[in-house]
Amino acid sequence: QQRVVASTNSWFVPELLVAMFWVRVLCRHAWLALCVLYGQEATDAIPKVTVPRFQWAQSREFIFLSVKVKDLDTNKVGATTSTPGDLRFEAANAAGEAFVLELPLREDIVSSSLHVEVATKPDKKGTSVLLKARKRYAHRWDRLVVDPKRFAAIMERDWTREDRTLGSEGEDEVPYIEEYSKVMTALSS
């Protein structure tokens, strides 16, 4: 017969949870102490970060993004690309709230072509920040980001800027064939 015996380490789980609680409390107190030491308010120490809503459109050569930020601080706006396939937008409003949008693009853009423009007049939804970037391969993109479902709640198509002459979904070209025709021929041989 096999007999099940209670583990001698049964105290481990509750004690671990209590220890984790106290570590968290101590870390929070240490954080607050650092804030006081450096003259910051504790509420300012951990800024709220919001992912803004945006619209996107395209032409054959460019992608366009329009990001709205309520009460935008025009001195705190920027966009960067760490790689040709990533786009990061950062801004802050007058209250100091941070707005960050990180987009893993489906295709590459020319990083040096990234242009940021702040609209002169805000509307009821906020101030528009327009981003424009040249596509690495000039053709119609079937989607902006790798995983559109991840951005479904905040991303919309901007049909007012969209180039209507690009064709429909079924007419997409593969731009790489022209550029890499020698490589593809060698691989298929």
Tab-separated table of C-alpha atoms in Angstrom:
chain	number	residue	atom	x	y	z
A	1	GLN	CA	0.000	0.000	0.000
A	2	GLN	CA	1.085	3.515	-0.794
A	3	ARG	CA	0.557	6.116	1.840
A	4	VAL	CA	0.337	9.867	1.225
A	5	VAL	CA	2.048	11.940	3.879
A	6	ALA	CA	1.615	15.663	4.294
A	7	SER	CA	4.687	17.547	3.196
A	8	THR	CA	6.895	19.021	5.868
A	9	ASN	CA	7.188	22.108	3.662
A	10	SER	CA	3.476	22.974	3.907
A	11	TRP	CA	4.419	26.224	5.696
A	12	PHE	CA	6.327	27.363	2.620
A	13	VAL	CA	3.493	28.809	0.501
A	14	PRO	CA	1.810	31.050	3.128
A	15	GLU	CA	5.158	32.252	4.464
A	16	LEU	CA	6.358	33.005	0.946
A	17	LEU	CA	3.252	35.083	0.265
A	18	VAL	CA	3.744	37.029	3.487
A	19	ALA	CA	7.414	37.600	2.629
A	20	MET	CA	6.500	38.810	-0.872
A	21	PHE	CA	3.970	41.229	0.631
A	22	TRP	CA	6.590	42.751	2.949
A	23	VAL	CA	9.146	43.035	0.138
A	24	ARG	CA	6.591	44.950	-1.891
A	25	VAL	CA	5.763	47.234	1.043
A	26	LEU	CA	9.447	47.910	1.705
A	27	CYS	CA	10.122	48.648	-1.965
A	28	ARG	CA	7.228	51.115	-2.041
A	29	HIS	CA	8.537	52.858	1.093
A	30	ALA	CA	12.035	52.990	-0.387
A	31	TRP	CA	10.584	54.510	-3.575
A	32	LEU	CA	8.701	57.141	-1.574
A	33	ALA	CA	11.849	57.943	0.413
A	34	LEU	CA	13.792	58.484	-2.822
A	35	CYS	CA	11.046	60.781	-4.092
A	36	VAL	CA	11.248	62.878	-0.949
A	37	LEU	CA	15.053	62.886	-1.121
A	38	TYR	CA	15.041	64.222	-4.678
A	39	GLY	CA	12.174	66.656	-4.076
A	40	GLN	CA	9.533	64.948	-6.217
A	41	GLU	CA	6.007	64.205	-5.175
A	42	ALA	CA	5.244	60.516	-4.968
A	43	THR	CA	2.399	60.884	-7.463
A	44	ASP	CA	4.817	62.391	-9.989
A	45	ALA	CA	7.339	59.595	-9.488
A	46	ILE	CA	5.289	56.992	-11.311
A	47	PRO	CA	3.729	58.794	-14.278
A	48	LYS	CA	0.583	57.472	-15.895
A	49	VAL	CA	1.225	56.200	-19.420
A	50	THR	CA	-1.621	56.065	-21.924
A	51	VAL	CA	-1.682	54.377	-25.317
A	52	PRO	CA	-3.348	56.924	-27.608
A	53	ARG	CA	-5.924	56.258	-30.316
A	54	PHE	CA	-4.725	56.782	-33.879
A	55	GLN	CA	-5.739	56.638	-37.509
A	56	TRP	CA	-3.591	55.503	-40.403
A	57	ALA	CA	-3.631	55.818	-44.177
A	58	GLN	CA	-1.275	55.136	-47.047
A	59	SER	CA	-0.277	56.075	-50.535
A	60	ARG	CA	1.934	53.918	-52.713
A	61	GLU	CA	5.094	55.535	-51.272
A	62	PHE	CA	4.105	56.720	-47.761
A	63	ILE	CA	2.269	55.789	-44.584
A	64	PHE	CA	0.450	58.455	-42.577
A	65	LEU	CA	-0.526	58.320	-38.904
A	66	SER	CA	-2.691	60.806	-37.063
A	67	VAL	CA	-2.476	60.595	-33.267
A	68	LYS	CA	-4.776	62.703	-31.058
A	69	VAL	CA	-3.652	63.943	-27.642
A	70	LYS	CA	-5.929	66.026	-25.405
A	71	ASP	CA	-4.196	69.191	-24.035
A	72	LEU	CA	-0.953	68.367	-25.865
A	73	ASP	CA	2.293	69.949	-24.657
A	74	THR	CA	3.805	70.738	-28.069
A	75	ASN	CA	7.321	70.759	-26.603
A	76	LYS	CA	7.012	67.104	-25.629
A	77	VAL	CA	6.256	65.349	-28.913
A	78	GLY	CA	8.444	62.936	-30.820
A	79	ALA	CA	8.666	59.813	-32.920
A	80	THR	CA	11.552	57.395	-33.390
A	81	THR	CA	12.396	54.135	-35.090
A	82	SER	CA	14.744	51.700	-33.382
A	83	THR	CA	14.607	49.460	-36.467
A	84	PRO	CA	12.993	50.052	-39.881
A	85	GLY	CA	10.107	47.827	-38.750
A	86	ASP	CA	9.316	49.587	-35.463
A	87	LEU	CA	7.729	52.972	-34.889
A	88	ARG	CA	7.484	54.679	-31.485
A	89	PHE	CA	5.460	57.814	-30.783
A	90	GLU	CA	5.846	59.719	-27.497
A	91	ALA	CA	4.044	62.801	-26.234
A	92	ALA	CA	2.832	64.405	-23.033
A	93	ASN	CA	-0.088	66.622	-22.187
A	94	ALA	CA	-0.104	69.764	-20.070
A	95	ALA	CA	-0.791	67.713	-16.906
A	96	GLY	CA	2.355	65.636	-17.511
A	97	GLU	CA	0.520	62.456	-18.533
A	98	ALA	CA	2.638	60.435	-20.975
A	99	PHE	CA	1.272	59.031	-24.234
A	100	VAL	CA	3.282	56.223	-25.822
A	101	LEU	CA	2.439	54.236	-28.945
A	102	GLU	CA	4.773	51.423	-30.030
A	103	LEU	CA	3.945	49.893	-33.394
A	104	PRO	CA	5.624	46.772	-34.764
A	105	LEU	CA	5.076	47.550	-38.445
A	106	ARG	CA	4.241	44.780	-40.889
A	107	GLU	CA	6.766	46.134	-43.362
A	108	ASP	CA	9.790	48.408	-43.246
A	109	ILE	CA	9.930	52.170	-43.526
A	110	VAL	CA	12.868	54.443	-44.301
A	111	SER	CA	13.823	55.657	-40.818
A	112	SER	CA	15.437	58.876	-42.049
A	113	SER	CA	12.190	59.904	-43.762
A	114	LEU	CA	10.118	60.027	-40.567
A	115	HIS	CA	8.457	63.434	-40.276
A	116	VAL	CA	6.414	64.728	-37.309
A	117	GLU	CA	4.033	67.672	-37.572
A	118	VAL	CA	1.766	69.089	-34.873
A	119	ALA	CA	-1.544	70.556	-36.050
A	120	THR	CA	-1.968	74.242	-35.297
A	121	LYS	CA	-5.550	74.059	-34.018
A	122	PRO	CA	-6.885	71.427	-31.633
A	123	ASP	CA	-10.412	70.066	-31.987
A	124	LYS	CA	-12.733	68.622	-29.327
A	125	LYS	CA	-10.772	65.311	-29.255
A	126	GLY	CA	-7.398	66.986	-28.847
A	127	THR	CA	-4.471	68.105	-30.943
A	128	SER	CA	-3.500	65.977	-33.935
A	129	VAL	CA	0.082	64.900	-34.393
A	130	LEU	CA	0.732	63.806	-37.965
A	131	LEU	CA	3.466	61.266	-38.715
A	132	LYS	CA	4.626	60.578	-42.250
A	133	ALA	CA	7.198	57.987	-43.323
A	134	ARG	CA	8.377	56.671	-46.672
A	135	LYS	CA	7.812	52.965	-47.295
A	136	ARG	CA	10.944	50.964	-48.009
A	137	TYR	CA	9.142	49.181	-50.844
A	138	ALA	CA	6.564	51.262	-52.695
A	139	HIS	CA	3.371	49.220	-52.830
A	140	ARG	CA	0.032	48.876	-51.045
A	141	TRP	CA	0.257	47.373	-47.543
A	142	ASP	CA	-2.500	44.982	-46.616
A	143	ARG	CA	-2.175	46.063	-42.970
A	144	LEU	CA	-0.116	48.487	-40.897
A	145	VAL	CA	1.026	46.297	-38.017
A	146	VAL	CA	2.049	42.677	-37.584
A	147	ASP	CA	-0.891	41.867	-35.274
A	148	PRO	CA	-3.877	44.155	-36.002
A	149	LYS	CA	-6.027	42.490	-33.316
A	150	ARG	CA	-3.684	43.853	-30.651
A	151	PHE	CA	-4.490	47.417	-31.774
A	152	ALA	CA	-8.136	46.927	-32.768
A	153	ALA	CA	-9.503	49.109	-29.946
A	154	ILE	CA	-7.272	52.111	-30.720
A	155	MET	CA	-6.545	51.896	-34.476
A	156	GLU	CA	-8.775	53.138	-37.283
A	157	ARG	CA	-8.307	53.645	-40.989
A	158	ASP	CA	-8.173	57.285	-42.133
A	159	TRP	CA	-10.125	57.104	-45.372
A	160	THR	CA	-9.799	60.874	-45.931
A	161	ARG	CA	-6.027	60.526	-46.475
A	162	GLU	CA	-6.102	57.101	-48.117
A	163	ASP	CA	-4.989	56.892	-51.755
A	164	ARG	CA	-8.022	55.362	-53.472
A	165	THR	CA	-6.009	54.425	-56.579
A	166	LEU	CA	-4.050	51.674	-54.815
A	167	GLY	CA	-6.421	48.890	-55.784
A	168	SER	CA	-8.266	46.287	-53.806
A	169	GLU	CA	-7.136	43.612	-51.367
A	170	GLY	CA	-6.622	40.954	-54.046
A	171	GLU	CA	-4.299	43.077	-56.164
A	172	ASP	CA	-1.373	43.202	-53.738
A	173	GLU	CA	2.034	42.795	-55.270
A	174	VAL	CA	4.997	41.228	-53.605
A	175	PRO	CA	7.612	44.003	-53.905
A	176	TYR	CA	10.488	41.747	-53.007
A	177	ILE	CA	10.296	39.711	-56.211
A	178	GLU	CA	11.714	42.520	-58.323
A	179	GLU	CA	14.518	43.326	-55.907
A	180	TYR	CA	15.480	39.754	-55.107
A	181	SER	CA	14.767	38.068	-58.449
A	182	LYS	CA	18.327	36.658	-58.751
A	183	VAL	CA	18.182	35.162	-55.251
A	184	MET	CA	14.749	33.668	-55.888
A	185	THR	CA	15.885	32.198	-59.204
A	186	ALA	CA	18.892	30.591	-57.522
A	187	LEU	CA	16.724	29.159	-54.745
A	188	SER	CA	14.171	27.687	-57.112
A	189	SER	CA	16.811	25.993	-59.290
